[in-house]
Amino acid sequence: MDEASALVEALAQAVSQAPENLALRRHYADMLYETNRLVAAAEAYRTAVRKNPEYVDAWNNLAIAHGKLGQYIHAIEALRIALRISPEDAEAWNNLGIAFGSSGQDSRAIEAFRNSLVINSGDAQVWYNLGIIYSRLGRQNQVLEVY
């Protein structure tokens, strides 16, 4: 067993002994994600939000796992919940833009990226993501504006 697998196994055991410890549960889900066990990670994040429906980071990470699995509808749903809880979460808006863009909903992606930039105009990654959408749409003048 490699080191990462051993850590995941140890975290699984710790979670089973302290199932109400959300920080531990989140760390376990994060390790599942980092070791590319995306289905298990999504289930672990889902369990975390069932235990605490206001856990914005878990909703956001659940969405990222769904996105990596190509489950964009589920990613969008999770991010909408995260943003209902915390509408000023620039990272969640960016992730929503990515999910919309990945599912071909470019106008919604632009709106989500713009919302992220209203909150944090200095995030270069969001500007880059916005530029990708504009480029895909052939809107070269707007690409030049954001780059």
mmCIF file with all atom_site columns, C-alpha atoms in Angstrom:
data_model
loop_
_atom_site.group_PDB
_atom_site.id
_atom_site.type_symbol
_atom_site.label_atom_id
_atom_site.label_alt_id
_atom_site.label_comp_id
_atom_site.label_asym_id
_atom_site.label_entity_id
_atom_site.label_seq_id
_atom_site.pdbx_PDB_ins_code
_atom_site.Cartn_x
_atom_site.Cartn_y
_atom_site.Cartn_z
_atom_site.occupancy
_atom_site.B_iso_or_equiv
_atom_site.pdbx_formal_charge
_atom_site.auth_seq_id
_atom_site.auth_comp_id
_atom_site.auth_asym_id
_atom_site.auth_atom_id
_atom_site.pdbx_PDB_model_num
ATOM 1   C CA . MET A 1 1   ? 0.000   0.000  0.000   1.00 0.00 ? 1   MET A CA 1
ATOM 2   C CA . ASP A 1 2   ? 1.453   3.375  -0.990  1.00 0.00 ? 2   ASP A CA 1
ATOM 3   C CA . GLU A 1 3   ? 1.622   6.317  1.403   1.00 0.00 ? 3   GLU A CA 1
ATOM 4   C CA . ALA A 1 4   ? -1.450  8.101  0.017   1.00 0.00 ? 4   ALA A CA 1
ATOM 5   C CA . SER A 1 5   ? -3.578  4.951  0.207   1.00 0.00 ? 5   SER A CA 1
ATOM 6   C CA . ALA A 1 6   ? -2.427  4.356  3.755   1.00 0.00 ? 6   ALA A CA 1
ATOM 7   C CA . LEU A 1 7   ? -3.402  7.919  4.679   1.00 0.00 ? 7   LEU A CA 1
ATOM 8   C CA . VAL A 1 8   ? -6.838  7.526  3.068   1.00 0.00 ? 8   VAL A CA 1
ATOM 9   C CA . GLU A 1 9   ? -7.349  4.276  4.985   1.00 0.00 ? 9   GLU A CA 1
ATOM 10  C CA . ALA A 1 10  ? -6.274  5.901  8.268   1.00 0.00 ? 10  ALA A CA 1
ATOM 11  C CA . LEU A 1 11  ? -8.623  8.834  7.649   1.00 0.00 ? 11  LEU A CA 1
ATOM 12  C CA . ALA A 1 12  ? -11.500 6.459  6.842   1.00 0.00 ? 12  ALA A CA 1
ATOM 13  C CA . GLN A 1 13  ? -10.934 4.718  10.157  1.00 0.00 ? 13  GLN A CA 1
ATOM 14  C CA . ALA A 1 14  ? -10.738 8.039  12.008  1.00 0.00 ? 14  ALA A CA 1
ATOM 15  C CA . VAL A 1 15  ? -13.990 9.232  10.382  1.00 0.00 ? 15  VAL A CA 1
ATOM 16  C CA . SER A 1 16  ? -15.721 6.000  11.400  1.00 0.00 ? 16  SER A CA 1
ATOM 17  C CA . GLN A 1 17  ? -14.667 6.653  15.010  1.00 0.00 ? 17  GLN A CA 1
ATOM 18  C CA . ALA A 1 18  ? -15.647 10.356 14.946  1.00 0.00 ? 18  ALA A CA 1
ATOM 19  C CA . PRO A 1 19  ? -18.432 10.661 12.352  1.00 0.00 ? 19  PRO A CA 1
ATOM 20  C CA . GLU A 1 20  ? -19.550 14.110 13.568  1.00 0.00 ? 20  GLU A CA 1
ATOM 21  C CA . ASN A 1 21  ? -16.106 15.671 13.123  1.00 0.00 ? 21  ASN A CA 1
ATOM 22  C CA . LEU A 1 22  ? -16.673 17.713 9.965   1.00 0.00 ? 22  LEU A CA 1
ATOM 23  C CA . ALA A 1 23  ? -13.077 18.904 9.665   1.00 0.00 ? 23  ALA A CA 1
ATOM 24  C CA . LEU A 1 24  ? -11.868 15.302 9.707   1.00 0.00 ? 24  LEU A CA 1
ATOM 25  C CA . ARG A 1 25  ? -14.578 14.282 7.243   1.00 0.00 ? 25  ARG A CA 1
ATOM 26  C CA . ARG A 1 26  ? -13.543 17.130 4.918   1.00 0.00 ? 26  ARG A CA 1
ATOM 27  C CA . HIS A 1 27  ? -9.879  16.115 5.135   1.00 0.00 ? 27  HIS A CA 1
ATOM 28  C CA . TYR A 1 28  ? -10.859 12.545 4.261   1.00 0.00 ? 28  TYR A CA 1
ATOM 29  C CA . ALA A 1 29  ? -12.916 13.725 1.272   1.00 0.00 ? 29  ALA A CA 1
ATOM 30  C CA . ASP A 1 30  ? -10.048 15.975 0.151   1.00 0.00 ? 30  ASP A CA 1
ATOM 31  C CA . MET A 1 31  ? -7.615  13.048 0.260   1.00 0.00 ? 31  MET A CA 1
ATOM 32  C CA . LEU A 1 32  ? -10.009 10.903 -1.753  1.00 0.00 ? 32  LEU A CA 1
ATOM 33  C CA . TYR A 1 33  ? -10.170 13.700 -4.309  1.00 0.00 ? 33  TYR A CA 1
ATOM 34  C CA . GLU A 1 34  ? -6.379  14.173 -4.342  1.00 0.00 ? 34  GLU A CA 1
ATOM 35  C CA . THR A 1 35  ? -5.880  10.452 -4.969  1.00 0.00 ? 35  THR A CA 1
ATOM 36  C CA . ASN A 1 36  ? -8.356  10.608 -7.870  1.00 0.00 ? 36  ASN A CA 1
ATOM 37  C CA . ARG A 1 37  ? -11.047 8.579  -6.117  1.00 0.00 ? 37  ARG A CA 1
ATOM 38  C CA . LEU A 1 38  ? -13.637 11.023 -7.364  1.00 0.00 ? 38  LEU A CA 1
ATOM 39  C CA . VAL A 1 39  ? -16.803 8.983  -6.856  1.00 0.00 ? 39  VAL A CA 1
ATOM 40  C CA . ALA A 1 40  ? -15.823 8.245  -3.255  1.00 0.00 ? 40  ALA A CA 1
ATOM 41  C CA . ALA A 1 41  ? -14.816 11.883 -2.732  1.00 0.00 ? 41  ALA A CA 1
ATOM 42  C CA . ALA A 1 42  ? -18.180 13.092 -4.027  1.00 0.00 ? 42  ALA A CA 1
ATOM 43  C CA . GLU A 1 43  ? -19.962 10.724 -1.660  1.00 0.00 ? 43  GLU A CA 1
ATOM 44  C CA . ALA A 1 44  ? -17.818 11.913 1.264   1.00 0.00 ? 44  ALA A CA 1
ATOM 45  C CA . TYR A 1 45  ? -18.579 15.579 0.458   1.00 0.00 ? 45  TYR A CA 1
ATOM 46  C CA . ARG A 1 46  ? -22.271 14.670 0.083   1.00 0.00 ? 46  ARG A CA 1
ATOM 47  C CA . THR A 1 47  ? -22.210 13.093 3.533   1.00 0.00 ? 47  THR A CA 1
ATOM 48  C CA . ALA A 1 48  ? -20.578 16.229 4.941   1.00 0.00 ? 48  ALA A CA 1
ATOM 49  C CA . VAL A 1 49  ? -23.297 18.497 3.545   1.00 0.00 ? 49  VAL A CA 1
ATOM 50  C CA . ARG A 1 50  ? -26.010 16.160 4.814   1.00 0.00 ? 50  ARG A CA 1
ATOM 51  C CA . LYS A 1 51  ? -24.527 16.544 8.281   1.00 0.00 ? 51  LYS A CA 1
ATOM 52  C CA . ASN A 1 52  ? -24.137 20.322 7.872   1.00 0.00 ? 52  ASN A CA 1
ATOM 53  C CA . PRO A 1 53  ? -26.157 21.804 4.992   1.00 0.00 ? 53  PRO A CA 1
ATOM 54  C CA . GLU A 1 54  ? -24.479 25.203 5.537   1.00 0.00 ? 54  GLU A CA 1
ATOM 55  C CA . TYR A 1 55  ? -20.959 23.822 4.894   1.00 0.00 ? 55  TYR A CA 1
ATOM 56  C CA . VAL A 1 56  ? -20.076 25.994 1.878   1.00 0.00 ? 56  VAL A CA 1
ATOM 57  C CA . ASP A 1 57  ? -16.605 24.529 1.293   1.00 0.00 ? 57  ASP A CA 1
ATOM 58  C CA . ALA A 1 58  ? -18.025 21.014 1.152   1.00 0.00 ? 58  ALA A CA 1
ATOM 59  C CA . TRP A 1 59  ? -20.686 22.127 -1.367  1.00 0.00 ? 59  TRP A CA 1
ATOM 60  C CA . ASN A 1 60  ? -17.975 23.774 -3.463  1.00 0.00 ? 60  ASN A CA 1
ATOM 61  C CA . ASN A 1 61  ? -15.727 20.719 -3.341  1.00 0.00 ? 61  ASN A CA 1
ATOM 62  C CA . LEU A 1 62  ? -18.661 18.410 -4.098  1.00 0.00 ? 62  LEU A CA 1
ATOM 63  C CA . ALA A 1 63  ? -19.253 20.509 -7.214  1.00 0.00 ? 63  ALA A CA 1
ATOM 64  C CA . ILE A 1 64  ? -15.595 20.255 -8.243  1.00 0.00 ? 64  ILE A CA 1
ATOM 65  C CA . ALA A 1 65  ? -15.696 16.463 -7.879  1.00 0.00 ? 65  ALA A CA 1
ATOM 66  C CA . HIS A 1 66  ? -18.890 16.310 -9.954  1.00 0.00 ? 66  HIS A CA 1
ATOM 67  C CA . GLY A 1 67  ? -17.241 18.518 -12.567 1.00 0.00 ? 67  GLY A CA 1
ATOM 68  C CA . LYS A 1 68  ? -14.215 16.250 -12.791 1.00 0.00 ? 68  LYS A CA 1
ATOM 69  C CA . LEU A 1 69  ? -16.621 13.342 -13.278 1.00 0.00 ? 69  LEU A CA 1
ATOM 70  C CA . GLY A 1 70  ? -18.342 15.229 -16.105 1.00 0.00 ? 70  GLY A CA 1
ATOM 71  C CA . GLN A 1 71  ? -21.525 15.571 -14.046 1.00 0.00 ? 71  GLN A CA 1
ATOM 72  C CA . TYR A 1 72  ? -22.017 19.266 -14.748 1.00 0.00 ? 72  TYR A CA 1
ATOM 73  C CA . ILE A 1 73  ? -25.706 19.407 -13.818 1.00 0.00 ? 73  ILE A CA 1
ATOM 74  C CA . HIS A 1 74  ? -24.856 18.106 -10.336 1.00 0.00 ? 74  HIS A CA 1
ATOM 75  C CA . ALA A 1 75  ? -21.906 20.501 -10.110 1.00 0.00 ? 75  ALA A CA 1
ATOM 76  C CA . ILE A 1 76  ? -24.145 23.441 -10.990 1.00 0.00 ? 76  ILE A CA 1
ATOM 77  C CA . GLU A 1 77  ? -26.747 22.354 -8.421  1.00 0.00 ? 77  GLU A CA 1
ATOM 78  C CA . ALA A 1 78  ? -24.132 22.122 -5.655  1.00 0.00 ? 78  ALA A CA 1
ATOM 79  C CA . LEU A 1 79  ? -22.662 25.515 -6.538  1.00 0.00 ? 79  LEU A CA 1
ATOM 80  C CA . ARG A 1 80  ? -26.063 27.166 -6.577  1.00 0.00 ? 80  ARG A CA 1
ATOM 81  C CA . ILE A 1 81  ? -26.596 25.885 -3.031  1.00 0.00 ? 81  ILE A CA 1
ATOM 82  C CA . ALA A 1 82  ? -23.150 27.132 -1.988  1.00 0.00 ? 82  ALA A CA 1
ATOM 83  C CA . LEU A 1 83  ? -23.938 30.554 -3.438  1.00 0.00 ? 83  LEU A CA 1
ATOM 84  C CA . ARG A 1 84  ? -27.332 30.714 -1.724  1.00 0.00 ? 84  ARG A CA 1
ATOM 85  C CA . ILE A 1 85  ? -25.462 30.225 1.538   1.00 0.00 ? 85  ILE A CA 1
ATOM 86  C CA . SER A 1 86  ? -22.553 32.513 0.670   1.00 0.00 ? 86  SER A CA 1
ATOM 87  C CA . PRO A 1 87  ? -23.321 34.798 -2.299  1.00 0.00 ? 87  PRO A CA 1
ATOM 88  C CA . GLU A 1 88  ? -20.009 36.646 -1.898  1.00 0.00 ? 88  GLU A CA 1
ATOM 89  C CA . ASP A 1 89  ? -17.898 33.505 -2.474  1.00 0.00 ? 89  ASP A CA 1
ATOM 90  C CA . ALA A 1 90  ? -15.800 34.471 -5.507  1.00 0.00 ? 90  ALA A CA 1
ATOM 91  C CA . GLU A 1 91  ? -14.341 30.965 -5.813  1.00 0.00 ? 91  GLU A CA 1
ATOM 92  C CA . ALA A 1 92  ? -17.810 29.416 -6.003  1.00 0.00 ? 92  ALA A CA 1
ATOM 93  C CA . TRP A 1 93  ? -18.806 31.913 -8.710  1.00 0.00 ? 93  TRP A CA 1
ATOM 94  C CA . ASN A 1 94  ? -15.659 31.001 -10.665 1.00 0.00 ? 94  ASN A CA 1
ATOM 95  C CA . ASN A 1 95  ? -16.393 27.292 -10.275 1.00 0.00 ? 95  ASN A CA 1
ATOM 96  C CA . LEU A 1 96  ? -19.973 27.906 -11.424 1.00 0.00 ? 96  LEU A CA 1
ATOM 97  C CA . GLY A 1 97  ? -18.582 29.635 -14.509 1.00 0.00 ? 97  GLY A CA 1
ATOM 98  C CA . ILE A 1 98  ? -16.362 26.643 -15.194 1.00 0.00 ? 98  ILE A CA 1
ATOM 99  C CA . ALA A 1 99  ? -19.302 24.239 -14.811 1.00 0.00 ? 99  ALA A CA 1
ATOM 100 C CA . PHE A 1 100 ? -21.509 26.344 -17.084 1.00 0.00 ? 100 PHE A CA 1
ATOM 101 C CA . GLY A 1 101 ? -18.727 26.655 -19.652 1.00 0.00 ? 101 GLY A CA 1
ATOM 102 C CA . SER A 1 102 ? -18.004 22.929 -19.542 1.00 0.00 ? 102 SER A CA 1
ATOM 103 C CA . SER A 1 103 ? -21.672 22.182 -20.159 1.00 0.00 ? 103 SER A CA 1
ATOM 104 C CA . GLY A 1 104 ? -21.878 24.570 -23.125 1.00 0.00 ? 104 GLY A CA 1
ATOM 105 C CA . GLN A 1 105 ? -23.807 27.305 -21.314 1.00 0.00 ? 105 GLN A CA 1
ATOM 106 C CA . ASP A 1 106 ? -21.427 30.078 -22.317 1.00 0.00 ? 106 ASP A CA 1
ATOM 107 C CA . SER A 1 107 ? -23.653 33.077 -21.559 1.00 0.00 ? 107 SER A CA 1
ATOM 108 C CA . ARG A 1 108 ? -24.243 31.775 -18.040 1.00 0.00 ? 108 ARG A CA 1
ATOM 109 C CA . ALA A 1 109 ? -20.510 31.101 -17.684 1.00 0.00 ? 109 ALA A CA 1
ATOM 110 C CA . ILE A 1 110 ? -19.758 34.722 -18.589 1.00 0.00 ? 110 ILE A CA 1
ATOM 111 C CA . GLU A 1 111 ? -22.284 35.937 -16.027 1.00 0.00 ? 111 GLU A CA 1
ATOM 112 C CA . ALA A 1 112 ? -20.796 33.716 -13.298 1.00 0.00 ? 112 ALA A CA 1
ATOM 113 C CA . PHE A 1 113 ? -17.227 34.811 -14.085 1.00 0.00 ? 113 PHE A CA 1
ATOM 114 C CA . ARG A 1 114 ? -18.341 38.448 -14.049 1.00 0.00 ? 114 ARG A CA 1
ATOM 115 C CA . ASN A 1 115 ? -19.965 37.911 -10.632 1.00 0.00 ? 115 ASN A CA 1
ATOM 116 C CA . SER A 1 116 ? -16.708 36.435 -9.370  1.00 0.00 ? 116 SER A CA 1
ATOM 117 C CA . LEU A 1 117 ? -14.777 39.435 -10.662 1.00 0.00 ? 117 LEU A CA 1
ATOM 118 C CA . VAL A 1 118 ? -17.148 41.890 -8.960  1.00 0.00 ? 118 VAL A CA 1
ATOM 119 C CA . ILE A 1 119 ? -16.096 40.268 -5.685  1.00 0.00 ? 119 ILE A CA 1
ATOM 120 C CA . ASN A 1 120 ? -12.409 39.746 -6.516  1.00 0.00 ? 120 ASN A CA 1
ATOM 121 C CA . SER A 1 121 ? -11.299 41.683 -9.592  1.00 0.00 ? 121 SER A CA 1
ATOM 122 C CA . GLY A 1 122 ? -7.672  40.683 -9.094  1.00 0.00 ? 122 GLY A CA 1
ATOM 123 C CA . ASP A 1 123 ? -8.117  36.941 -9.653  1.00 0.00 ? 123 ASP A CA 1
ATOM 124 C CA . ALA A 1 124 ? -6.094  36.233 -12.800 1.00 0.00 ? 124 ALA A CA 1
ATOM 125 C CA . GLN A 1 125 ? -7.530  32.736 -13.138 1.00 0.00 ? 125 GLN A CA 1
ATOM 126 C CA . VAL A 1 126 ? -11.074 34.097 -13.455 1.00 0.00 ? 126 VAL A CA 1
ATOM 127 C CA . TRP A 1 127 ? -9.965  36.615 -16.094 1.00 0.00 ? 127 TRP A CA 1
ATOM 128 C CA . TYR A 1 128 ? -8.286  33.753 -17.962 1.00 0.00 ? 128 TYR A CA 1
ATOM 129 C CA . ASN A 1 129 ? -11.423 31.591 -17.726 1.00 0.00 ? 129 ASN A CA 1
ATOM 130 C CA . LEU A 1 130 ? -13.540 34.476 -19.014 1.00 0.00 ? 130 LEU A CA 1
ATOM 131 C CA . GLY A 1 131 ? -11.138 34.958 -21.919 1.00 0.00 ? 131 GLY A CA 1
ATOM 132 C CA . ILE A 1 132 ? -11.444 31.296 -22.876 1.00 0.00 ? 132 ILE A CA 1
ATOM 133 C CA . ILE A 1 133 ? -15.217 31.638 -23.162 1.00 0.00 ? 133 ILE A CA 1
ATOM 134 C CA . TYR A 1 134 ? -14.942 34.838 -25.195 1.00 0.00 ? 134 TYR A CA 1
ATOM 135 C CA . SER A 1 135 ? -12.406 33.157 -27.477 1.00 0.00 ? 135 SER A CA 1
ATOM 136 C CA . ARG A 1 136 ? -14.634 30.136 -27.958 1.00 0.00 ? 136 ARG A CA 1
ATOM 137 C CA . LEU A 1 137 ? -17.463 32.511 -28.937 1.00 0.00 ? 137 LEU A CA 1
ATOM 138 C CA . GLY A 1 138 ? -15.201 34.345 -31.401 1.00 0.00 ? 138 GLY A CA 1
ATOM 139 C CA . ARG A 1 139 ? -15.446 37.598 -29.456 1.00 0.00 ? 139 ARG A CA 1
ATOM 140 C CA . GLN A 1 140 ? -11.846 38.655 -30.049 1.00 0.00 ? 140 GLN A CA 1
ATOM 141 C CA . ASN A 1 141 ? -12.278 42.264 -28.909 1.00 0.00 ? 141 ASN A CA 1
ATOM 142 C CA . GLN A 1 142 ? -13.469 41.049 -25.519 1.00 0.00 ? 142 GLN A CA 1
ATOM 143 C CA . VAL A 1 143 ? -10.625 38.515 -25.377 1.00 0.00 ? 143 VAL A CA 1
ATOM 144 C CA . LEU A 1 144 ? -8.176  41.399 -25.780 1.00 0.00 ? 144 LEU A CA 1
ATOM 145 C CA . GLU A 1 145 ? -9.971  43.365 -23.049 1.00 0.00 ? 145 GLU A CA 1
ATOM 146 C CA . VAL A 1 146 ? -9.656  40.594 -20.469 1.00 0.00 ? 146 VAL A CA 1
ATOM 147 C CA . TYR A 1 147 ? -6.092  39.599 -21.380 1.00 0.00 ? 147 TYR A CA 1
#
